[in-house]
Amino acid sequence: NMLGLLDVPTSGTYTLDGVDVKNMTDDELSEIRNKEIGFIFQGFNLIPSLTAVENVELPLVYRGMKKEERNKLALDHLPKQMSGGQQQRVAIARAVAARPPIILADEPTGNLDSHSGVEVMKILHELHEEGRTVILITHDNDIANEAQRVIRIQDGQIISDIINR
């Protein structure tokens, strides 16, 4: 919640692009979340009554993107008609469609079978190779060990910070 600017710190400092987020208004925080951070949730958080393309388009509407641009990612199925892996791919497409520089992925493989999990991790690696910052939250040590840097947190405190590569 803190990294995604859903909460602000009550003490300490969190600076994003050199600006202390504690001093930002709710509107400023919302704008940053909308334009700078793509959220990928463990539970997909797709809107059940919207098709895949409509789920991807919704945040783009808020960003002011034209309909022609939004329609490039067309998949006309409702979430209940898709597998977990397909739903997670739609959630990723929604998170990255506007090319935010930061991707915040909260347990993105947690609800997936191992094959779908490998595919999702491949997508996240590709996003990182494109130059995006990918922050992945996981309890899975195998997933964590794929990262260049692993910061372990326990009871709200950093207990280790390791560079893998």
Short mmCIF file of N, CA and C in Angstrom, two decimals:
data_model
loop_
_atom_site.label_atom_id
_atom_site.label_comp_id
_atom_site.label_asym_id
_atom_site.label_seq_id
_atom_site.Cartn_x
_atom_site.Cartn_y
_atom_site.Cartn_z
N ASN A 1 0.83 -1.21 0.00
CA ASN A 1 0.00 0.00 0.00
C ASN A 1 0.86 1.26 0.00
N MET A 2 1.93 1.23 0.75
CA MET A 2 2.79 2.41 0.82
C MET A 2 3.50 2.63 -0.51
N LEU A 3 4.10 1.58 -1.07
CA LEU A 3 4.81 1.73 -2.34
C LEU A 3 3.88 2.19 -3.46
N GLY A 4 2.64 1.73 -3.43
CA GLY A 4 1.65 2.09 -4.44
C GLY A 4 0.91 3.37 -4.16
N LEU A 5 1.32 4.09 -3.13
CA LEU A 5 0.73 5.38 -2.74
C LEU A 5 -0.74 5.27 -2.35
N LEU A 6 -1.13 4.09 -1.89
CA LEU A 6 -2.47 3.94 -1.34
C LEU A 6 -2.50 4.41 0.11
N ASP A 7 -1.34 4.32 0.76
CA ASP A 7 -1.12 4.86 2.10
C ASP A 7 0.13 5.72 2.06
N VAL A 8 0.22 6.69 2.95
CA VAL A 8 1.44 7.49 3.08
C VAL A 8 2.02 7.23 4.46
N PRO A 9 3.32 7.36 4.60
CA PRO A 9 3.94 7.05 5.89
C PRO A 9 3.52 8.04 6.98
N THR A 10 3.40 7.52 8.19
CA THR A 10 3.12 8.38 9.35
C THR A 10 4.41 8.88 9.97
N SER A 11 5.52 8.22 9.63
CA SER A 11 6.83 8.68 10.06
C SER A 11 7.83 8.26 9.00
N GLY A 12 9.00 8.84 9.05
CA GLY A 12 10.00 8.54 8.05
C GLY A 12 9.69 9.28 6.75
N THR A 13 10.42 8.93 5.71
CA THR A 13 10.29 9.63 4.44
C THR A 13 10.20 8.64 3.30
N TYR A 14 9.29 8.86 2.40
CA TYR A 14 9.19 8.11 1.15
C TYR A 14 9.24 9.13 0.03
N THR A 15 10.32 9.13 -0.71
CA THR A 15 10.44 10.06 -1.83
C THR A 15 10.28 9.30 -3.13
N LEU A 16 9.52 9.86 -4.03
CA LEU A 16 9.30 9.29 -5.35
C LEU A 16 9.66 10.38 -6.35
N ASP A 17 10.62 10.09 -7.21
CA ASP A 17 11.14 11.10 -8.14
C ASP A 17 11.57 12.37 -7.41
N GLY A 18 12.17 12.18 -6.22
CA GLY A 18 12.71 13.31 -5.47
C GLY A 18 11.70 14.11 -4.67
N VAL A 19 10.44 13.66 -4.64
CA VAL A 19 9.40 14.40 -3.92
C VAL A 19 8.88 13.54 -2.77
N ASP A 20 8.79 14.14 -1.57
CA ASP A 20 8.26 13.45 -0.40
C ASP A 20 6.76 13.27 -0.58
N VAL A 21 6.31 12.02 -0.63
CA VAL A 21 4.89 11.75 -0.89
C VAL A 21 3.99 12.19 0.27
N LYS A 22 4.57 12.32 1.46
CA LYS A 22 3.77 12.72 2.62
C LYS A 22 3.12 14.09 2.42
N ASN A 23 3.76 14.95 1.60
CA ASN A 23 3.25 16.29 1.38
C ASN A 23 2.33 16.42 0.18
N MET A 24 2.03 15.30 -0.48
CA MET A 24 1.18 15.34 -1.67
C MET A 24 -0.30 15.29 -1.29
N THR A 25 -1.12 15.94 -2.11
CA THR A 25 -2.57 15.89 -1.90
C THR A 25 -3.10 14.56 -2.42
N ASP A 26 -4.34 14.23 -2.06
CA ASP A 26 -4.96 13.00 -2.57
C ASP A 26 -5.03 13.02 -4.09
N ASP A 27 -5.32 14.16 -4.69
CA ASP A 27 -5.38 14.27 -6.15
C ASP A 27 -4.01 14.02 -6.77
N GLU A 28 -2.96 14.54 -6.16
CA GLU A 28 -1.61 14.33 -6.69
C GLU A 28 -1.23 12.85 -6.58
N LEU A 29 -1.56 12.22 -5.46
CA LEU A 29 -1.27 10.80 -5.29
C LEU A 29 -2.04 9.97 -6.32
N SER A 30 -3.31 10.32 -6.54
CA SER A 30 -4.12 9.60 -7.54
C SER A 30 -3.54 9.74 -8.93
N GLU A 31 -3.08 10.92 -9.26
CA GLU A 31 -2.51 11.13 -10.59
C GLU A 31 -1.24 10.31 -10.79
N ILE A 32 -0.41 10.24 -9.77
CA ILE A 32 0.81 9.43 -9.87
C ILE A 32 0.44 7.96 -10.01
N ARG A 33 -0.51 7.49 -9.20
CA ARG A 33 -0.94 6.09 -9.31
C ARG A 33 -1.46 5.81 -10.72
N ASN A 34 -2.17 6.75 -11.29
CA ASN A 34 -2.77 6.57 -12.60
C ASN A 34 -1.73 6.57 -13.71
N LYS A 35 -0.73 7.40 -13.62
CA LYS A 35 0.20 7.58 -14.73
C LYS A 35 1.56 6.92 -14.55
N GLU A 36 1.97 6.70 -13.32
CA GLU A 36 3.33 6.25 -13.07
C GLU A 36 3.45 4.82 -12.56
N ILE A 37 2.34 4.26 -12.05
CA ILE A 37 2.42 2.94 -11.41
C ILE A 37 1.39 2.01 -12.03
N GLY A 38 1.84 0.88 -12.54
CA GLY A 38 0.93 -0.16 -13.00
C GLY A 38 0.80 -1.21 -11.91
N PHE A 39 -0.41 -1.51 -11.52
CA PHE A 39 -0.67 -2.46 -10.43
C PHE A 39 -1.06 -3.82 -11.00
N ILE A 40 -0.38 -4.87 -10.55
CA ILE A 40 -0.75 -6.25 -10.89
C ILE A 40 -1.06 -6.94 -9.57
N PHE A 41 -2.30 -7.38 -9.40
CA PHE A 41 -2.75 -7.95 -8.14
C PHE A 41 -2.82 -9.47 -8.21
N GLN A 42 -2.61 -10.11 -7.08
CA GLN A 42 -2.71 -11.56 -6.99
C GLN A 42 -4.09 -12.04 -7.41
N GLY A 43 -5.11 -11.34 -6.97
CA GLY A 43 -6.49 -11.75 -7.25
C GLY A 43 -7.03 -11.17 -8.54
N PHE A 44 -6.17 -10.66 -9.39
CA PHE A 44 -6.48 -10.11 -10.71
C PHE A 44 -7.25 -8.80 -10.65
N ASN A 45 -8.25 -8.68 -9.77
CA ASN A 45 -9.06 -7.47 -9.61
C ASN A 45 -9.68 -7.01 -10.91
N LEU A 46 -10.12 -7.95 -11.73
CA LEU A 46 -10.83 -7.60 -12.95
C LEU A 46 -12.29 -7.34 -12.61
N ILE A 47 -12.92 -6.46 -13.37
CA ILE A 47 -14.34 -6.17 -13.16
C ILE A 47 -15.14 -7.23 -13.90
N PRO A 48 -15.92 -8.07 -13.19
CA PRO A 48 -16.55 -9.24 -13.79
C PRO A 48 -17.49 -8.93 -14.96
N SER A 49 -18.13 -7.79 -14.96
CA SER A 49 -19.09 -7.47 -16.02
C SER A 49 -18.44 -6.86 -17.26
N LEU A 50 -17.14 -6.62 -17.21
CA LEU A 50 -16.43 -6.05 -18.35
C LEU A 50 -15.62 -7.13 -19.06
N THR A 51 -15.52 -7.05 -20.39
CA THR A 51 -14.68 -7.97 -21.14
C THR A 51 -13.22 -7.68 -20.84
N ALA A 52 -12.36 -8.55 -21.33
CA ALA A 52 -10.92 -8.36 -21.12
C ALA A 52 -10.48 -7.01 -21.66
N VAL A 53 -10.91 -6.68 -22.89
CA VAL A 53 -10.48 -5.41 -23.47
C VAL A 53 -11.03 -4.23 -22.67
N GLU A 54 -12.25 -4.35 -22.18
CA GLU A 54 -12.83 -3.26 -21.38
C GLU A 54 -12.09 -3.10 -20.06
N ASN A 55 -11.65 -4.21 -19.46
CA ASN A 55 -10.86 -4.14 -18.24
C ASN A 55 -9.53 -3.44 -18.50
N VAL A 56 -8.92 -3.72 -19.65
CA VAL A 56 -7.66 -3.07 -20.00
C VAL A 56 -7.89 -1.60 -20.33
N GLU A 57 -9.00 -1.31 -21.01
CA GLU A 57 -9.29 0.06 -21.44
C GLU A 57 -9.64 1.00 -20.30
N LEU A 58 -10.26 0.50 -19.24
CA LEU A 58 -10.77 1.37 -18.19
C LEU A 58 -9.74 2.35 -17.63
N PRO A 59 -8.56 1.89 -17.19
CA PRO A 59 -7.60 2.89 -16.68
C PRO A 59 -7.08 3.81 -17.78
N LEU A 60 -7.12 3.33 -19.03
CA LEU A 60 -6.67 4.17 -20.14
C LEU A 60 -7.65 5.30 -20.40
N VAL A 61 -8.94 5.04 -20.16
CA VAL A 61 -9.95 6.09 -20.28
C VAL A 61 -9.62 7.21 -19.30
N TYR A 62 -9.27 6.82 -18.07
CA TYR A 62 -8.93 7.81 -17.04
C TYR A 62 -7.66 8.57 -17.40
N ARG A 63 -6.80 7.95 -18.20
CA ARG A 63 -5.57 8.63 -18.63
C ARG A 63 -5.81 9.50 -19.86
N GLY A 64 -7.03 9.46 -20.40
CA GLY A 64 -7.35 10.30 -21.54
C GLY A 64 -6.92 9.72 -22.88
N MET A 65 -6.65 8.43 -22.94
CA MET A 65 -6.22 7.80 -24.18
C MET A 65 -7.40 7.66 -25.14
N LYS A 66 -7.16 7.89 -26.42
CA LYS A 66 -8.20 7.82 -27.44
C LYS A 66 -8.67 6.39 -27.65
N LYS A 67 -9.93 6.24 -28.03
CA LYS A 67 -10.55 4.93 -28.20
C LYS A 67 -9.78 4.05 -29.19
N GLU A 68 -9.30 4.63 -30.29
CA GLU A 68 -8.57 3.84 -31.29
C GLU A 68 -7.33 3.19 -30.67
N GLU A 69 -6.63 3.93 -29.82
CA GLU A 69 -5.45 3.38 -29.15
C GLU A 69 -5.85 2.29 -28.17
N ARG A 70 -6.94 2.52 -27.44
CA ARG A 70 -7.39 1.54 -26.45
C ARG A 70 -7.81 0.23 -27.10
N ASN A 71 -8.38 0.30 -28.28
CA ASN A 71 -8.91 -0.90 -28.94
C ASN A 71 -7.84 -1.81 -29.51
N LYS A 72 -6.58 -1.41 -29.48
CA LYS A 72 -5.51 -2.25 -30.02
C LYS A 72 -5.38 -3.56 -29.25
N LEU A 73 -5.76 -3.56 -27.98
CA LEU A 73 -5.68 -4.78 -27.16
C LEU A 73 -7.07 -5.40 -27.04
N ALA A 74 -7.51 -6.13 -28.06
CA ALA A 74 -8.89 -6.62 -28.10
C ALA A 74 -8.97 -8.09 -27.72
N LEU A 75 -9.76 -8.37 -26.71
CA LEU A 75 -10.08 -9.74 -26.30
C LEU A 75 -11.46 -9.66 -25.70
N ASP A 76 -12.42 -10.24 -26.36
CA ASP A 76 -13.82 -10.02 -26.01
C ASP A 76 -14.40 -11.15 -25.16
N HIS A 77 -13.77 -11.43 -24.03
CA HIS A 77 -14.27 -12.44 -23.11
C HIS A 77 -14.44 -11.83 -21.73
N LEU A 78 -15.44 -12.33 -20.98
CA LEU A 78 -15.61 -11.93 -19.59
C LEU A 78 -14.63 -12.71 -18.73
N PRO A 79 -14.22 -12.16 -17.58
CA PRO A 79 -13.27 -12.87 -16.72
C PRO A 79 -13.68 -14.30 -16.38
N LYS A 80 -14.97 -14.55 -16.18
CA LYS A 80 -15.41 -15.91 -15.81
C LYS A 80 -15.21 -16.91 -16.95
N GLN A 81 -14.97 -16.40 -18.16
CA GLN A 81 -14.74 -17.27 -19.31
C GLN A 81 -13.26 -17.54 -19.55
N MET A 82 -12.39 -17.00 -18.68
CA MET A 82 -10.94 -17.13 -18.86
C MET A 82 -10.32 -17.94 -17.73
N SER A 83 -9.21 -18.58 -18.04
CA SER A 83 -8.44 -19.28 -17.01
C SER A 83 -7.75 -18.26 -16.12
N GLY A 84 -7.20 -18.74 -15.01
CA GLY A 84 -6.45 -17.85 -14.12
C GLY A 84 -5.27 -17.20 -14.82
N GLY A 85 -4.55 -17.98 -15.64
CA GLY A 85 -3.43 -17.43 -16.38
C GLY A 85 -3.86 -16.36 -17.36
N GLN A 86 -4.98 -16.59 -18.04
CA GLN A 86 -5.49 -15.59 -18.97
C GLN A 86 -5.92 -14.33 -18.22
N GLN A 87 -6.59 -14.51 -17.08
CA GLN A 87 -7.00 -13.35 -16.29
C GLN A 87 -5.79 -12.54 -15.83
N GLN A 88 -4.73 -13.25 -15.41
CA GLN A 88 -3.55 -12.53 -14.94
C GLN A 88 -2.89 -11.78 -16.10
N ARG A 89 -2.90 -12.37 -17.30
CA ARG A 89 -2.33 -11.67 -18.47
C ARG A 89 -3.14 -10.40 -18.77
N VAL A 90 -4.46 -10.48 -18.62
CA VAL A 90 -5.29 -9.29 -18.81
C VAL A 90 -4.96 -8.25 -17.75
N ALA A 91 -4.78 -8.72 -16.51
CA ALA A 91 -4.41 -7.79 -15.43
C ALA A 91 -3.06 -7.14 -15.72
N ILE A 92 -2.14 -7.88 -16.28
CA ILE A 92 -0.83 -7.32 -16.63
C ILE A 92 -1.00 -6.32 -17.77
N ALA A 93 -1.79 -6.69 -18.79
CA ALA A 93 -2.02 -5.77 -19.91
C ALA A 93 -2.63 -4.47 -19.41
N ARG A 94 -3.57 -4.57 -18.49
CA ARG A 94 -4.20 -3.38 -17.91
C ARG A 94 -3.15 -2.53 -17.20
N ALA A 95 -2.26 -3.19 -16.47
CA ALA A 95 -1.25 -2.47 -15.68
C ALA A 95 -0.19 -1.79 -16.55
N VAL A 96 0.12 -2.37 -17.70
CA VAL A 96 1.25 -1.86 -18.48
C VAL A 96 0.85 -1.14 -19.77
N ALA A 97 -0.44 -1.13 -20.10
CA ALA A 97 -0.87 -0.58 -21.39
C ALA A 97 -0.44 0.86 -21.60
N ALA A 98 -0.44 1.66 -20.57
CA ALA A 98 -0.05 3.07 -20.71
C ALA A 98 1.45 3.29 -20.49
N ARG A 99 2.19 2.19 -20.41
CA ARG A 99 3.65 2.22 -20.26
C ARG A 99 4.13 2.95 -19.01
N PRO A 100 3.56 2.63 -17.84
CA PRO A 100 4.06 3.29 -16.63
C PRO A 100 5.49 2.83 -16.34
N PRO A 101 6.30 3.71 -15.78
CA PRO A 101 7.69 3.33 -15.50
C PRO A 101 7.84 2.37 -14.33
N ILE A 102 6.83 2.28 -13.47
CA ILE A 102 6.90 1.41 -12.29
C ILE A 102 5.77 0.38 -12.39
N ILE A 103 6.12 -0.88 -12.19
CA ILE A 103 5.14 -1.97 -12.13
C ILE A 103 5.20 -2.53 -10.72
N LEU A 104 4.08 -2.49 -10.02
CA LEU A 104 3.98 -3.03 -8.67
C LEU A 104 3.16 -4.31 -8.75
N ALA A 105 3.82 -5.45 -8.56
CA ALA A 105 3.18 -6.76 -8.72
C ALA A 105 3.08 -7.44 -7.36
N ASP A 106 1.87 -7.59 -6.87
CA ASP A 106 1.61 -8.19 -5.56
C ASP A 106 1.21 -9.65 -5.74
N GLU A 107 2.14 -10.55 -5.45
CA GLU A 107 1.93 -12.00 -5.58
C GLU A 107 1.31 -12.34 -6.94
N PRO A 108 1.93 -11.91 -8.05
CA PRO A 108 1.32 -12.10 -9.36
C PRO A 108 1.20 -13.55 -9.81
N THR A 109 1.92 -14.46 -9.16
CA THR A 109 1.84 -15.88 -9.53
C THR A 109 1.10 -16.70 -8.48
N GLY A 110 0.64 -16.05 -7.41
CA GLY A 110 0.08 -16.76 -6.27
C GLY A 110 -1.15 -17.60 -6.57
N ASN A 111 -1.98 -17.19 -7.51
CA ASN A 111 -3.21 -17.92 -7.83
C ASN A 111 -3.11 -18.72 -9.11
N LEU A 112 -1.88 -18.99 -9.57
CA LEU A 112 -1.70 -19.63 -10.87
C LEU A 112 -1.05 -20.99 -10.75
N ASP A 113 -1.31 -21.84 -11.75
CA ASP A 113 -0.59 -23.10 -11.84
C ASP A 113 0.86 -22.79 -12.23
N SER A 114 1.74 -23.76 -12.10
CA SER A 114 3.17 -23.50 -12.29
C SER A 114 3.48 -23.03 -13.72
N HIS A 115 2.83 -23.59 -14.73
CA HIS A 115 3.09 -23.18 -16.11
C HIS A 115 2.70 -21.72 -16.33
N SER A 116 1.52 -21.33 -15.85
CA SER A 116 1.08 -19.94 -15.99
C SER A 116 1.99 -19.01 -15.19
N GLY A 117 2.45 -19.48 -14.03
CA GLY A 117 3.37 -18.69 -13.21
C GLY A 117 4.67 -18.40 -13.94
N VAL A 118 5.19 -19.40 -14.65
CA VAL A 118 6.42 -19.22 -15.43
C VAL A 118 6.18 -18.19 -16.53
N GLU A 119 5.03 -18.26 -17.19
CA GLU A 119 4.70 -17.31 -18.26
C GLU A 119 4.60 -15.89 -17.72
N VAL A 120 3.97 -15.73 -16.56
CA VAL A 120 3.84 -14.39 -15.96
C VAL A 120 5.21 -13.85 -15.59
N MET A 121 6.06 -14.69 -15.02
CA MET A 121 7.41 -14.23 -14.67
C MET A 121 8.20 -13.84 -15.91
N LYS A 122 8.00 -14.56 -17.01
CA LYS A 122 8.67 -14.21 -18.26
C LYS A 122 8.24 -12.81 -18.70
N ILE A 123 6.96 -12.52 -18.61
CA ILE A 123 6.45 -11.20 -18.97
C ILE A 123 7.07 -10.13 -18.07
N LEU A 124 7.14 -10.39 -16.77
CA LEU A 124 7.72 -9.40 -15.85
C LEU A 124 9.20 -9.18 -16.13
N HIS A 125 9.93 -10.24 -16.46
CA HIS A 125 11.34 -10.09 -16.84
C HIS A 125 11.47 -9.22 -18.10
N GLU A 126 10.60 -9.46 -19.07
CA GLU A 126 10.63 -8.66 -20.31
C GLU A 126 10.34 -7.18 -20.02
N LEU A 127 9.40 -6.92 -19.14
CA LEU A 127 9.09 -5.53 -18.77
C LEU A 127 10.31 -4.88 -18.13
N HIS A 128 11.01 -5.62 -17.28
CA HIS A 128 12.22 -5.09 -16.65
C HIS A 128 13.30 -4.82 -17.69
N GLU A 129 13.45 -5.74 -18.63
CA GLU A 129 14.45 -5.55 -19.69
C GLU A 129 14.14 -4.33 -20.56
N GLU A 130 12.86 -3.96 -20.66
CA GLU A 130 12.46 -2.75 -21.39
C GLU A 130 12.84 -1.48 -20.63
N GLY A 131 13.26 -1.65 -19.37
CA GLY A 131 13.67 -0.48 -18.59
C GLY A 131 12.68 -0.07 -17.52
N ARG A 132 11.68 -0.87 -17.30
CA ARG A 132 10.72 -0.54 -16.24
C ARG A 132 11.20 -1.07 -14.90
N THR A 133 10.85 -0.36 -13.86
CA THR A 133 11.13 -0.84 -12.50
C THR A 133 10.00 -1.79 -12.12
N VAL A 134 10.35 -3.03 -11.83
CA VAL A 134 9.36 -4.03 -11.42
C VAL A 134 9.60 -4.33 -9.95
N ILE A 135 8.59 -4.03 -9.14
CA ILE A 135 8.64 -4.34 -7.71
C ILE A 135 7.67 -5.48 -7.50
N LEU A 136 8.20 -6.62 -7.11
CA LEU A 136 7.39 -7.83 -6.98
C LEU A 136 7.35 -8.24 -5.51
N ILE A 137 6.17 -8.38 -4.99
CA ILE A 137 5.98 -8.84 -3.61
C ILE A 137 5.61 -10.31 -3.68
N THR A 138 6.35 -11.15 -2.96
CA THR A 138 6.07 -12.59 -2.99
C THR A 138 6.51 -13.25 -1.69
N HIS A 139 5.87 -14.38 -1.41
CA HIS A 139 6.29 -15.24 -0.31
C HIS A 139 7.05 -16.46 -0.85
N ASP A 140 7.13 -16.57 -2.16
CA ASP A 140 7.75 -17.72 -2.84
C ASP A 140 9.24 -17.44 -3.04
N ASN A 141 10.09 -18.18 -2.33
CA ASN A 141 11.53 -17.96 -2.42
C ASN A 141 12.07 -18.21 -3.83
N ASP A 142 11.52 -19.16 -4.56
CA ASP A 142 11.97 -19.42 -5.93
C ASP A 142 11.71 -18.21 -6.82
N ILE A 143 10.55 -17.59 -6.66
CA ILE A 143 10.22 -16.38 -7.43
C ILE A 143 11.15 -15.25 -7.00
N ALA A 144 11.32 -15.07 -5.70
CA ALA A 144 12.17 -13.99 -5.20
C ALA A 144 13.60 -14.13 -5.71
N ASN A 145 14.09 -15.35 -5.80
CA ASN A 145 15.47 -15.57 -6.22
C ASN A 145 15.71 -15.25 -7.70
N GLU A 146 14.64 -15.02 -8.47
CA GLU A 146 14.79 -14.59 -9.86
C GLU A 146 15.11 -13.10 -9.96
N ALA A 147 14.92 -12.37 -8.88
CA ALA A 147 15.10 -10.92 -8.89
C ALA A 147 16.57 -10.53 -8.79
N GLN A 148 16.88 -9.33 -9.29
CA GLN A 148 18.23 -8.80 -9.16
C GLN A 148 18.51 -8.37 -7.73
N ARG A 149 17.49 -7.93 -7.05
CA ARG A 149 17.65 -7.47 -5.67
C ARG A 149 16.47 -8.01 -4.86
N VAL A 150 16.77 -8.56 -3.70
CA VAL A 150 15.74 -9.11 -2.83
C VAL A 150 15.81 -8.41 -1.48
N ILE A 151 14.73 -7.74 -1.12
CA ILE A 151 14.62 -7.10 0.18
C ILE A 151 13.59 -7.89 0.97
N ARG A 152 14.02 -8.46 2.06
CA ARG A 152 13.12 -9.25 2.90
C ARG A 152 12.63 -8.38 4.06
N ILE A 153 11.32 -8.44 4.26
CA ILE A 153 10.68 -7.64 5.30
C ILE A 153 9.95 -8.58 6.25
N GLN A 154 10.14 -8.35 7.53
CA GLN A 154 9.44 -9.13 8.55
C GLN A 154 8.92 -8.17 9.60
N ASP A 155 7.65 -8.26 9.90
CA ASP A 155 7.01 -7.39 10.90
C ASP A 155 7.28 -5.92 10.63
N GLY A 156 7.24 -5.55 9.33
CA GLY A 156 7.40 -4.15 8.95
C GLY A 156 8.83 -3.64 8.95
N GLN A 157 9.80 -4.52 9.19
CA GLN A 157 11.20 -4.11 9.24
C GLN A 157 12.00 -4.84 8.17
N ILE A 158 12.94 -4.15 7.54
CA ILE A 158 13.84 -4.80 6.59
C ILE A 158 14.82 -5.66 7.38
N ILE A 159 14.84 -6.95 7.04
CA ILE A 159 15.76 -7.85 7.73
C ILE A 159 16.94 -8.25 6.85
N SER A 160 16.82 -8.08 5.53
CA SER A 160 17.97 -8.30 4.65
C SER A 160 17.73 -7.58 3.32
N ASP A 161 18.83 -7.26 2.67
CA ASP A 161 18.81 -6.58 1.38
C ASP A 161 19.97 -7.15 0.59
N ILE A 162 19.66 -8.03 -0.38
CA ILE A 162 20.67 -8.79 -1.09
C ILE A 162 20.59 -8.51 -2.59
N ILE A 163 21.75 -8.25 -3.20
CA ILE A 163 21.85 -8.10 -4.65
C ILE A 163 22.19 -9.48 -5.20
N ASN A 164 21.33 -10.02 -6.08
CA ASN A 164 21.56 -11.36 -6.64
C ASN A 164 22.46 -11.36 -7.85
N ARG A 165 22.44 -10.28 -8.63
CA ARG A 165 23.22 -10.30 -9.88
C ARG A 165 23.96 -9.03 -10.03
#
